[in-house]
């Protein structure tokens, strides 16, 4: 055939064009090369996961996996379908265990399905991704709201319901709602866990026992403390430290109310929103995998990313065959292992159930997770010593997890590691006893696992103990505080006469302020006692009653009436010295002593009030002690060294204390002499040298009103030392009082 030059030129052009196109094509391939798998490792087949899922969606637009029965059992597909129909656009729902790249998966599924609509991916936590193809709905905003604006434990069904709701609300509202989720914190969880229930039980136990102890023991203690307060005229009556029926009843009622309140407050019964799976839901995946393993010893989950190439798979099957001939049955599963699956993510439970279903006596399983790339070796009875050496996992740890530098393809170096694991296991020494695996084939019951234990169990009893101890400790603190308060109450009061002693304690060199303050308290006290004795008895007027209120006989009553009369006269005299001649004695319990009252007047009022108090307790009314009139009533007249400066001796009335002092250390007696502060702050001077009411005391003319005839009849408790000394136990508590108790 002849070719003209023109035709040749045409051919040359054609060849050039073809060559140019070939060059372009090869350069394009070179640009795309980095994204393609390395030529050395065979490329995985086309995205068969997406193709498989697209096939499922073509039959039914809602696919609920059989891999999450504890969170989303398959029967929830009905609810997903019902909700999906309300969106108004074609809606394709995939419920799968958590995927590596949800958006990419939805895109690939759409490419395989080639239908317009909303594509939603839901995992065990809820809606994780949504894409709209060819329809105008705010899919991504709705997914954002469903993901971030729901309690973390709301569950996939509630999450999808929220997604549908936001999707239907229109683009504008969905966008606003999605923006709001970035500003606000996610809502609190709807359910509590076992440790929260422990805390609730513990707190309830503490509250119940603490309150019961506080009422049963604290109430009687406080009641007795209040009963024994100095101002209570009935404080000499016994008050037992024992709960009264009313207190016991109150303890029962309050504790019961608290227990009921705790039951209402802590009313949670479940730990999650997941519906209870039916028995078929718990076995569906095991049946599927078993059927697959009967076909081939390598089972790859079609719903998961396909991580084995055909060549890799063939190589593993070959290797398994060799292993089987040497050791026994052996299988590889590439199936996700998650907490929500029927085996709760335990490879041991999973493989034990598979061995049972396969009907083999002994087998070794390599359980690989295509989502995480982890491998576990589960020996169900083969005579291999998996525990030899120090490997925790049965195979070296470097084979269990993907290498850090494994490429980013799904599965990474999984095929390689599976092969190495088989080689490692192949070389293991035989063990005498077959390892049957640590797990039972029976997984825990999901319905039981969701139940919270009752409130009154677990940490409730330890809480009771802690509450009781804590309450007792606080009661101890309360008792200490109340004790201090009581001591202060007793100390702030004027001194008291006590058993066998008939004088009052008093300082020798009191200040003007002390004298005024003590005059006020003494006069108030005497006025209170007199009011208490009188017909207008008012117990709350009297802070420190010193007279036992019980009266035994009429004669005693008469004598006391005479003493009361004498005390009233002393009170009037004291009031006169304090510049209150017109104040009725009944009002004197609120008396205030003016600053203008002199030390001599104050001291005279103290002395008179003490003489009055002594009269009320049955001490015969006499002159005041001349050594220190603040000592109160004198007992005898004696010739004593009276003045320290002059050394002068005088025949003066002295109290019991000064009488004893004169006998024991006469030369020191003048040191007991009362000195009053001089006007203008000079040196203190003997009281009788100060111009004022006390000047007459040494002469015996101070006490004023006397009732010798009536006081002679005052009944008294005979004492071996002081015959005729009146009843000393004026405190009324039957214990007597040591002198030290009332000393300043
Ligand atoms: Zn004296």
XYZ file of C-alpha atoms and ligand atoms in Angstrom:
745
model
C 0.000 0.000 0.000
C 1.267 3.324 -1.013
C 1.169 6.175 1.395
C 1.194 9.686 0.086
C 3.396 12.275 1.884
C 0.228 14.067 2.929
C -1.176 10.927 4.465
C 2.182 10.334 6.169
C 1.976 13.768 7.688
C -1.500 12.921 8.995
C -0.206 9.713 10.543
C 2.687 11.593 12.116
C 0.263 14.070 13.683
C -1.927 11.234 14.935
C 1.027 9.399 16.504
C 2.184 12.634 18.134
C -1.251 13.296 19.585
C -1.490 9.752 20.931
C 2.013 9.996 22.444
C 1.181 13.389 23.985
C -1.998 12.016 25.489
C -0.071 9.049 26.889
C 2.490 11.426 28.456
C -0.290 13.501 30.040
C -1.899 10.393 31.391
C 1.290 9.104 32.967
C 2.061 12.486 34.585
C -1.478 12.555 35.982
C -0.903 9.105 37.414
C 2.353 10.330 38.974
C 0.509 13.233 40.679
C -2.115 10.904 42.051
C 0.406 8.322 43.177
C 1.057 9.569 46.751
C -2.602 9.075 47.696
C -2.644 5.540 46.349
C -1.339 2.629 48.478
C 2.288 1.765 48.041
C 2.901 -0.523 45.153
C 4.658 -3.091 47.359
C 1.596 -3.835 49.519
C -1.359 -4.854 47.380
C -4.155 -2.287 47.369
C -7.305 -3.284 49.303
C -10.316 -3.960 47.127
C -12.661 -1.129 46.219
C -14.532 0.285 49.216
C -16.585 -2.847 49.704
C -17.794 -1.612 53.098
C -19.628 1.297 51.455
C -20.825 -0.962 48.660
C -22.194 -3.470 51.161
C -23.927 -0.735 53.181
C -25.358 0.803 50.005
C -26.807 -2.583 49.082
C -28.420 -2.810 52.511
C -29.873 0.706 52.223
C -31.231 -0.035 48.778
C -33.381 -2.763 50.324
C -34.262 -0.766 53.455
C -33.392 2.909 54.076
C -32.742 2.176 57.762
C -30.038 -0.295 58.702
C -29.463 -1.127 62.363
C -26.425 -3.303 62.910
C -26.513 -6.484 64.958
C -23.268 -5.398 66.654
C -24.697 -3.082 69.313
C -27.464 -5.066 71.040
C -26.681 -3.558 74.461
C -27.146 -0.013 73.180
C -29.250 -0.176 70.005
C -30.928 -3.552 69.625
C -32.123 -4.322 66.098
C -35.799 -3.877 66.944
C -35.156 -0.133 67.400
C -35.099 -0.043 63.571
C -38.875 0.390 63.748
C -38.474 3.585 65.795
C -35.696 4.884 63.528
C -37.898 4.204 60.490
C -40.881 5.975 62.025
C -38.739 9.029 62.878
C -37.024 8.994 59.461
C -40.394 9.199 57.720
C -41.177 12.482 59.476
C -38.272 14.364 57.866
C -40.157 14.904 54.602
C -37.124 13.962 52.482
C -35.619 10.560 51.635
C -33.636 9.629 54.761
C -31.015 6.883 54.899
C -29.953 5.817 58.384
C -26.965 3.639 59.217
C -26.517 2.479 62.805
C -22.985 1.057 63.152
C -20.237 0.812 65.785
C -18.176 4.038 65.944
C -16.435 4.551 62.574
C -13.057 6.060 61.884
C -14.221 8.715 59.398
C -18.023 9.121 59.518
C -18.248 11.896 56.877
C -16.087 9.961 54.426
C -18.168 6.829 54.943
C -21.462 8.662 54.239
C -19.948 10.166 51.109
C -18.793 6.754 49.872
C -22.170 5.163 50.625
C -23.921 7.943 48.676
C -21.600 7.398 45.748
C -22.530 3.719 45.696
C -26.252 4.238 46.289
C -26.556 7.260 43.969
C -29.838 8.450 45.458
C -30.688 11.946 46.724
C -31.604 12.366 50.368
C -30.261 12.812 53.888
C -27.623 10.280 54.945
C -27.277 9.848 58.705
C -24.670 7.823 60.590
C -25.552 6.804 64.139
C -23.222 4.962 66.491
C -23.533 3.694 70.076
C -23.312 7.273 71.402
C -25.844 8.902 69.034
C -25.900 10.800 65.733
C -22.284 11.338 64.647
C -22.631 12.619 61.072
C -25.266 13.654 58.562
C -25.045 14.785 54.935
C -27.674 16.083 52.550
C -27.339 15.182 48.863
C -29.694 16.851 46.432
C -32.148 17.940 49.127
C -32.239 21.258 50.950
C -32.256 20.423 54.673
C -29.894 21.559 57.470
C -28.458 18.061 57.964
C -25.103 19.104 59.373
C -26.554 21.669 61.826
C -29.088 19.116 63.021
C -26.280 16.596 63.551
C -24.313 19.184 65.546
C -27.294 19.824 67.823
C -28.015 16.105 68.224
C -24.378 15.502 69.121
C -23.667 18.407 71.491
C -27.034 19.516 72.821
C -28.065 16.135 74.206
C -27.108 14.526 77.505
C -24.201 12.168 76.855
C -26.272 9.230 78.047
C -29.470 10.035 76.135
C -28.795 7.146 73.748
C -28.930 6.812 69.945
C -32.737 6.723 69.601
C -33.262 9.954 71.568
C -30.348 11.519 69.716
C -31.898 10.668 66.367
C -35.292 11.986 67.515
C -33.626 15.298 68.350
C -31.875 15.287 64.968
C -35.169 14.851 63.155
C -36.781 17.570 65.234
C -34.051 20.107 64.406
C -34.007 19.025 60.760
C -37.727 19.743 60.521
C -37.403 23.161 62.195
C -35.947 24.741 59.039
C -32.509 25.991 58.059
C -32.574 29.234 60.017
C -33.584 27.726 63.334
C -31.255 24.771 62.901
C -28.347 27.112 62.303
C -29.198 29.135 65.426
C -29.527 25.972 67.492
C -26.186 24.697 66.218
C -24.489 27.991 67.066
C -25.970 27.919 70.546
C -24.354 24.561 71.243
C -20.925 26.190 70.974
C -21.812 28.738 73.646
C -23.523 26.506 76.170
C -22.273 23.533 78.116
C -23.718 20.159 77.200
C -26.668 19.173 79.388
C -26.078 16.949 82.402
C -26.443 13.225 82.022
C -29.888 11.714 82.452
C -28.678 8.631 84.276
C -26.338 7.892 87.147
C -23.752 5.160 87.478
C -23.030 2.615 90.225
C -20.497 4.912 91.915
C -23.103 7.705 92.046
C -25.474 5.271 93.734
C -22.698 4.412 96.213
C -22.373 8.101 97.047
C -26.137 8.428 97.465
C -26.266 5.416 99.786
C -23.318 6.717 101.800
C -24.824 10.209 102.180
C -28.216 8.759 103.156
C -26.612 6.533 105.792
C -24.694 9.467 107.260
C -27.768 11.701 107.386
C -30.023 9.084 108.989
C -27.672 8.011 111.777
C -26.382 11.534 112.451
C -29.897 12.904 112.910
C -31.021 9.933 115.008
C -28.007 10.237 117.335
C -28.408 14.014 117.563
C -32.056 13.718 118.615
C -31.698 10.705 120.924
C -28.599 11.900 122.784
C -28.200 15.600 122.016
C -31.742 16.576 122.972
C -31.651 15.058 126.504
C -28.217 16.601 127.049
C -29.294 20.094 126.055
C -32.524 19.669 128.026
C -30.581 18.754 131.176
C -28.109 21.581 130.618
C -30.978 24.052 130.361
C -32.653 22.527 133.386
C -29.461 22.956 135.453
C -28.961 26.601 134.537
C -28.432 28.755 137.639
C -31.585 30.774 136.950
C -33.882 27.753 137.057
C -35.548 27.552 140.503
C -36.356 23.865 139.889
C -32.837 22.908 138.978
C -32.414 20.817 142.140
C -34.970 18.380 140.753
C -33.454 15.462 138.906
C -33.207 15.613 135.172
C -32.126 12.318 133.630
C -29.891 12.056 130.617
C -32.285 9.712 128.862
C -34.539 10.324 125.860
C -38.127 11.056 126.768
C -40.846 9.212 124.819
C -41.466 12.376 122.805
C -37.771 12.589 121.863
C -37.674 8.926 120.863
C -40.830 9.446 118.823
C -39.341 12.551 117.179
C -36.191 10.581 116.319
C -38.270 7.877 114.638
C -40.448 10.360 112.747
C -37.569 12.560 111.544
C -35.384 9.592 110.562
C -38.319 8.011 108.751
C -39.054 11.279 106.940
C -35.394 11.546 105.911
C -35.372 7.984 104.635
C -38.564 8.628 102.669
C -37.153 11.875 101.313
C -33.953 10.118 100.235
C -36.010 7.483 98.398
C -37.913 10.228 96.571
C -34.791 12.243 95.834
C -32.601 9.320 94.763
C -35.264 7.531 92.750
C -33.013 6.400 89.891
C -33.357 2.742 89.040
C -31.427 2.361 85.768
C -27.996 3.359 84.522
C -28.865 3.918 80.864
C -31.601 4.617 78.355
C -30.802 1.532 76.280
C -33.846 -0.685 75.696
C -33.491 -4.298 76.806
C -32.411 -6.487 73.868
C -34.375 -9.607 72.985
C -32.511 -12.951 73.128
C -32.302 -13.007 69.328
C -30.540 -9.617 69.351
C -27.879 -11.041 71.644
C -27.085 -13.968 69.317
C -27.548 -12.458 65.826
C -23.934 -11.461 65.290
C -22.539 -14.688 66.736
C -24.740 -16.660 64.331
C -23.595 -14.515 61.406
C -19.894 -14.899 62.267
C -20.307 -18.640 62.898
C -21.900 -19.111 59.477
C -19.017 -17.173 57.954
C -16.354 -19.200 59.764
C -17.935 -22.428 58.520
C -17.252 -21.185 54.970
C -13.730 -19.885 55.634
C -11.445 -19.755 58.695
C -11.004 -16.000 58.101
C -14.154 -13.973 58.709
C -14.229 -10.279 57.814
C -17.194 -8.216 58.937
C -18.803 -6.726 55.782
C -20.134 -3.706 57.732
C -16.586 -2.682 58.716
C -13.722 -1.298 56.632
C -12.171 -4.074 54.539
C -8.561 -4.270 55.627
C -7.404 -7.443 53.873
C -6.578 -7.630 50.219
C -7.493 -10.801 48.358
C -3.845 -11.851 48.342
C -3.416 -11.173 52.073
C -6.546 -13.135 52.812
C -5.397 -16.065 50.708
C -2.002 -15.986 52.445
C -3.654 -16.050 55.895
C -5.924 -18.928 54.901
C -2.862 -20.875 53.737
C -1.051 -20.137 56.974
C -4.075 -21.194 59.017
C -4.150 -24.473 57.149
C -0.553 -25.213 58.125
C -1.224 -24.252 61.729
C -4.352 -26.399 61.869
C -2.487 -29.471 60.676
C 0.072 -29.012 63.438
C -2.014 -27.826 66.421
C -5.767 -27.956 65.758
C -8.670 -25.721 64.816
C -7.768 -22.072 64.346
C -9.836 -19.059 63.209
C -9.382 -15.372 62.522
C -12.254 -12.926 62.974
C -12.096 -9.323 61.843
C -15.107 -8.017 63.759
C -15.386 -4.864 65.948
C -15.128 -5.458 69.682
C -17.066 -2.775 71.568
C -18.638 -2.570 75.045
C -22.121 -2.470 73.536
C -21.774 -5.735 71.629
C -23.209 -9.009 72.941
C -19.858 -10.000 74.531
C -19.235 -6.540 76.036
C -16.059 -6.295 73.969
C -14.478 -9.346 75.644
C -12.649 -11.354 72.972
C -12.613 -14.343 75.333
C -16.383 -14.404 75.715
C -16.825 -13.803 71.988
C -14.503 -16.646 70.945
C -15.880 -19.041 73.577
C -19.375 -18.504 72.161
C -18.073 -19.004 68.612
C -16.305 -22.256 69.524
C -19.526 -23.545 71.053
C -21.532 -22.634 67.937
C -18.938 -24.088 65.587
C -19.269 -27.351 67.463
C -15.506 -27.837 67.881
C -13.966 -29.012 71.104
C -10.776 -26.992 71.006
C -9.803 -24.004 68.932
C -7.573 -20.977 68.840
C -9.024 -17.614 67.804
C -7.256 -14.497 66.665
C -9.814 -11.802 67.363
C -8.926 -8.703 65.354
C -10.836 -5.417 65.444
C -10.937 -3.760 61.989
C -11.832 -0.383 63.579
C -8.929 -0.165 66.031
C -6.504 -2.649 64.473
C -6.047 -4.486 67.813
C -5.468 -8.244 67.873
C -6.169 -10.645 70.721
C -5.181 -14.322 70.888
C -7.892 -16.404 72.572
C -7.000 -20.008 73.166
C -10.052 -22.187 73.704
C -8.446 -25.455 74.651
C -5.499 -25.976 72.275
C -2.440 -27.404 73.994
C -0.362 -24.311 73.589
C 1.447 -22.556 76.406
C 0.269 -19.009 75.714
C 1.290 -17.891 79.164
C 4.924 -18.822 78.697
C 7.319 -15.909 79.049
C 5.909 -12.680 80.412
C 3.465 -11.714 77.676
C 0.192 -10.546 79.099
C -1.729 -10.870 75.863
C -0.760 -14.344 74.738
C 1.142 -12.798 71.825
C 3.893 -10.161 72.020
C 2.554 -6.696 72.696
C 4.147 -5.418 69.486
C 1.681 -7.633 67.589
C -1.370 -6.613 69.640
C -1.493 -2.928 68.671
C -0.801 -1.235 65.326
C 2.771 0.046 65.027
C 3.093 3.809 65.519
C 4.522 4.172 62.006
C 1.889 1.932 60.372
C 0.408 3.691 57.357
C -2.943 5.363 57.746
C -4.940 2.924 55.656
C -7.785 1.266 57.569
C -6.252 -1.666 59.337
C -2.705 -0.478 58.722
C -0.342 -3.359 59.281
C -3.088 -5.686 60.508
C -2.557 -8.432 57.879
C 1.160 -8.414 58.535
C 0.719 -8.636 62.305
C -1.856 -11.420 62.018
C 0.610 -13.422 59.974
C 3.410 -12.776 62.461
C 1.113 -13.732 65.376
C 0.346 -17.029 63.661
C 4.048 -17.690 63.197
C 4.697 -16.821 66.862
C 1.913 -19.119 68.077
C 3.052 -21.854 65.734
C 6.459 -21.868 67.448
C 5.075 -22.001 71.009
C 5.885 -25.103 73.067
C 3.050 -27.507 73.758
C 1.587 -27.232 77.221
C 0.464 -30.274 79.131
C -2.978 -28.873 79.815
C -5.064 -27.100 77.248
C -5.844 -23.524 78.129
C -9.601 -23.165 78.123
C -9.477 -19.400 78.220
C -10.369 -17.189 81.133
C -13.870 -16.336 79.954
C -17.206 -17.994 79.991
C -19.185 -18.043 76.768
C -22.125 -16.515 78.646
C -22.012 -12.732 78.590
C -23.638 -10.745 81.368
C -27.361 -10.027 81.173
C -27.753 -6.471 79.803
C -31.076 -5.952 81.617
C -29.463 -6.865 84.966
C -26.396 -4.766 84.218
C -28.518 -1.651 83.808
C -30.215 -1.963 87.187
C -28.937 0.188 90.035
C -28.740 -1.560 93.358
C -31.214 -0.399 96.039
C -30.464 2.831 97.917
C -30.341 1.125 101.318
C -27.493 -1.237 100.465
C -23.820 -1.068 99.565
C -22.234 1.946 101.210
C -25.361 2.660 103.254
C -24.140 0.753 106.329
C -20.642 2.361 106.371
C -22.484 5.683 106.037
C -24.540 4.854 109.134
C -21.372 4.299 111.159
C -19.681 7.444 109.904
C -22.822 9.495 110.592
C -23.138 8.159 114.141
C -19.461 8.793 114.921
C -19.553 12.251 113.362
C -22.700 13.165 115.247
C -21.215 11.913 118.543
C -18.086 13.965 117.894
C -20.131 17.104 117.256
C -22.165 16.420 120.404
C -18.866 16.252 122.313
C -17.923 19.654 120.953
C -21.361 21.011 121.854
C -21.008 19.637 125.393
C -17.617 21.328 125.722
C -19.044 24.678 124.590
C -22.083 24.376 126.880
C -19.778 23.439 129.754
C -17.676 26.562 129.225
C -20.836 28.680 129.056
C -22.043 27.169 132.332
C -18.700 27.830 134.055
C -18.830 31.444 132.912
C -22.404 31.757 134.153
C -21.351 30.511 137.594
C -18.206 32.673 137.742
C -19.930 35.908 136.790
C -22.319 35.595 139.729
C -21.632 36.908 143.271
C -19.994 34.424 145.676
C -22.195 32.137 147.685
C -22.237 31.026 151.251
C -21.345 27.417 151.519
C -21.572 24.544 153.908
C -20.190 25.292 157.351
C -18.784 28.704 156.373
C -20.620 31.906 157.016
C -18.671 34.580 155.259
C -18.350 35.789 151.693
C -15.174 35.847 149.699
C -13.959 39.359 148.955
C -10.844 41.135 147.692
C -8.876 43.374 150.089
C -8.126 46.216 147.689
C -11.077 46.369 145.297
C -11.218 49.001 142.592
C -14.060 51.526 142.373
C -15.357 49.833 139.221
C -15.330 46.394 140.863
C -17.218 47.771 143.829
C -19.882 49.412 141.635
C -20.324 46.281 139.516
C -20.497 43.950 142.490
C -22.911 46.302 144.310
C -25.186 46.169 141.301
C -25.071 42.358 141.068
C -25.484 41.832 144.813
C -28.487 44.168 145.042
C -30.069 42.609 141.957
C -29.512 39.146 143.387
C -31.033 39.985 146.763
C -33.978 41.711 145.068
C -34.507 38.620 142.905
C -34.423 36.344 145.909
C -36.928 38.480 147.740
C -39.234 38.603 144.742
C -38.961 34.887 144.447
C -39.897 34.470 148.096
C -42.753 36.953 147.888
C -46.333 36.521 146.727
C -45.502 37.862 143.258
C -43.090 35.072 142.653
C -41.338 35.595 139.310
C -38.644 32.998 138.786
C -37.203 34.584 135.662
C -36.348 37.713 137.610
C -33.922 35.807 139.736
C -30.655 34.822 138.136
C -29.105 33.082 141.153
C -31.661 31.866 143.658
C -29.945 30.487 146.668
C -32.874 29.431 148.697
C -34.290 25.991 148.372
C -37.918 26.525 147.481
C -39.274 23.534 149.302
C -40.791 24.341 152.618
C -41.367 21.629 155.092
C -43.069 23.018 158.102
C -45.060 26.000 159.075
C -42.576 27.087 161.719
C -39.865 27.099 159.193
C -42.054 29.156 156.912
C -42.653 31.638 159.719
C -38.985 31.931 160.488
C -38.184 32.424 156.886
C -40.862 35.084 156.626
C -39.121 36.976 159.411
C -35.778 36.530 157.639
C -37.356 37.814 154.444
C -38.536 40.867 156.315
C -35.011 41.507 157.613
C -33.528 40.987 154.146
C -36.047 43.458 152.738
C -34.895 46.055 155.235
C -31.261 45.430 154.291
C -32.175 45.799 150.626
C -33.854 49.135 151.270
C -30.782 50.342 153.176
C -28.513 49.220 150.322
C -30.719 51.008 147.781
C -30.532 54.139 149.876
C -26.728 54.058 149.818
C -26.770 53.616 146.065
C -28.944 56.697 145.627
C -32.217 54.826 144.988
C -34.186 55.395 148.188
C -37.521 55.381 146.340
C -37.005 52.298 144.171
C -39.419 49.549 145.286
C -37.495 46.363 146.165
C -39.581 44.473 143.581
C -38.017 46.600 140.856
C -34.474 46.496 142.186
C -33.595 43.407 140.161
C -33.007 45.767 137.239
C -31.048 48.350 139.203
C -28.131 50.171 137.621
C -25.496 51.758 139.807
C -24.563 55.298 138.748
C -20.933 56.286 138.276
C -21.379 58.989 140.888
C -21.757 56.415 143.668
C -18.620 56.483 145.837
C -16.557 53.367 146.647
C -17.677 53.650 150.272
C -21.346 53.689 149.229
C -20.834 50.743 146.868
C -19.014 48.757 149.534
C -21.776 49.528 152.057
C -24.420 48.309 149.579
C -22.457 45.086 148.981
C -22.096 44.480 152.679
C -25.805 45.118 153.347
C -26.943 42.957 150.454
C -24.728 40.135 151.686
C -26.101 40.483 155.195
C -29.583 40.250 153.633
C -28.668 37.150 151.666
C -27.195 35.614 154.799
C -30.436 36.331 156.611
C -32.437 34.570 153.904
C -30.293 31.476 154.266
C -30.858 31.467 158.013
C -27.713 33.116 159.345
C -28.635 35.292 162.346
C -28.523 38.931 161.376
C -25.624 40.662 163.087
C -23.077 43.419 162.467
C -20.855 43.266 159.415
C -17.269 42.003 159.752
C -15.125 44.962 160.863
C -11.900 43.697 159.248
C -13.583 43.600 155.829
C -17.307 44.475 155.743
C -17.523 42.741 152.357
C -17.109 39.429 154.244
C -20.709 39.825 155.378
C -22.053 38.800 158.799
C -19.811 38.778 161.880
C -19.788 35.831 164.236
C -18.249 37.162 167.427
C -16.657 40.274 168.883
C -12.952 40.002 169.480
C -10.017 42.063 170.619
C -7.813 42.089 167.517
C -4.940 44.054 165.994
C -7.142 46.272 163.905
C -5.014 48.877 162.166
C -1.750 47.921 160.506
C -0.265 51.419 160.503
C -1.054 52.362 164.100
C -0.882 48.843 165.518
C -4.091 49.753 167.368
C -6.129 46.938 168.948
C -9.912 47.129 169.022
C -12.882 45.127 170.275
C -14.723 44.652 166.980
C -17.180 42.230 165.338
C -15.311 39.719 163.133
C -16.560 37.109 160.686
C -15.739 33.436 160.900
C -12.863 33.803 158.448
C -11.275 36.723 160.295
C -11.814 35.000 163.650
C -9.888 31.965 162.456
C -7.261 34.211 160.915
C -6.853 36.107 164.223
C -6.274 32.812 166.004
C -3.835 31.421 163.455
C -1.809 34.498 162.456
C -2.858 37.532 164.495
C 0.052 39.667 163.275
C -1.108 39.190 159.664
C -4.769 39.995 160.301
C -4.392 43.727 159.513
C -3.408 42.719 156.017
C -6.994 41.501 155.564
C -8.222 45.006 156.315
C -10.429 46.447 153.550
C -8.785 49.397 151.792
C -10.910 51.629 149.581
C -9.602 53.582 146.609
C -9.167 57.226 147.553
C -10.917 59.960 145.601
C -8.675 61.286 142.843
C -6.622 58.099 142.573
C -4.325 58.462 145.614
C -3.172 55.631 147.863
C -5.912 53.309 149.097
C -7.023 54.043 152.647
C -8.644 51.925 155.403
C -12.382 51.917 154.811
C -13.316 53.372 158.192
C -11.214 56.465 157.532
C -13.274 57.305 154.446
C -16.191 59.621 155.085
C -19.253 57.539 154.316
C -21.653 54.874 155.575
C -18.936 52.328 156.411
C -17.261 54.578 158.993
C -19.509 53.216 161.717
C -18.805 49.524 161.090
C -16.088 49.075 163.772
C -18.499 50.464 166.348
C -21.079 47.848 165.479
C -23.718 50.339 164.440
C -23.903 49.536 160.720
C -26.159 46.545 160.184
C -29.198 48.503 161.247
C -32.386 46.467 161.366
C -32.069 43.324 163.364
C -34.517 40.582 164.064
C -32.956 38.683 166.946
C -36.240 37.288 168.118
C -37.228 35.844 164.763
C -33.805 34.652 163.691
C -33.522 32.660 166.885
C -36.228 30.337 165.555
C -34.739 29.742 162.177
C -34.392 25.985 161.838
C -30.973 24.785 161.032
C -29.103 21.665 160.112
C -27.013 20.660 163.124
C -23.346 20.533 162.340
C -20.672 18.887 164.509
C -18.442 21.933 164.186
C -20.984 24.694 164.235
C -24.000 23.806 166.258
C -26.728 26.172 165.244
C -25.189 27.031 161.932
C -27.964 27.101 159.390
C -28.470 24.697 156.601
C -25.444 25.201 154.446
C -26.489 23.457 151.327
C -28.115 26.470 149.916
C -27.351 25.445 146.398
C -30.193 22.998 146.610
C -28.516 20.396 144.492
C -27.869 18.088 147.409
C -24.171 17.877 146.770
C -22.903 20.579 149.065
C -20.404 23.046 147.725
C -16.709 23.292 148.280
C -15.540 26.727 149.205
C -13.182 26.773 146.256
C -16.082 26.658 143.903
C -17.285 30.112 144.647
C -14.001 31.888 145.235
C -13.054 34.614 142.835
Zn -14.020 39.214 158.105
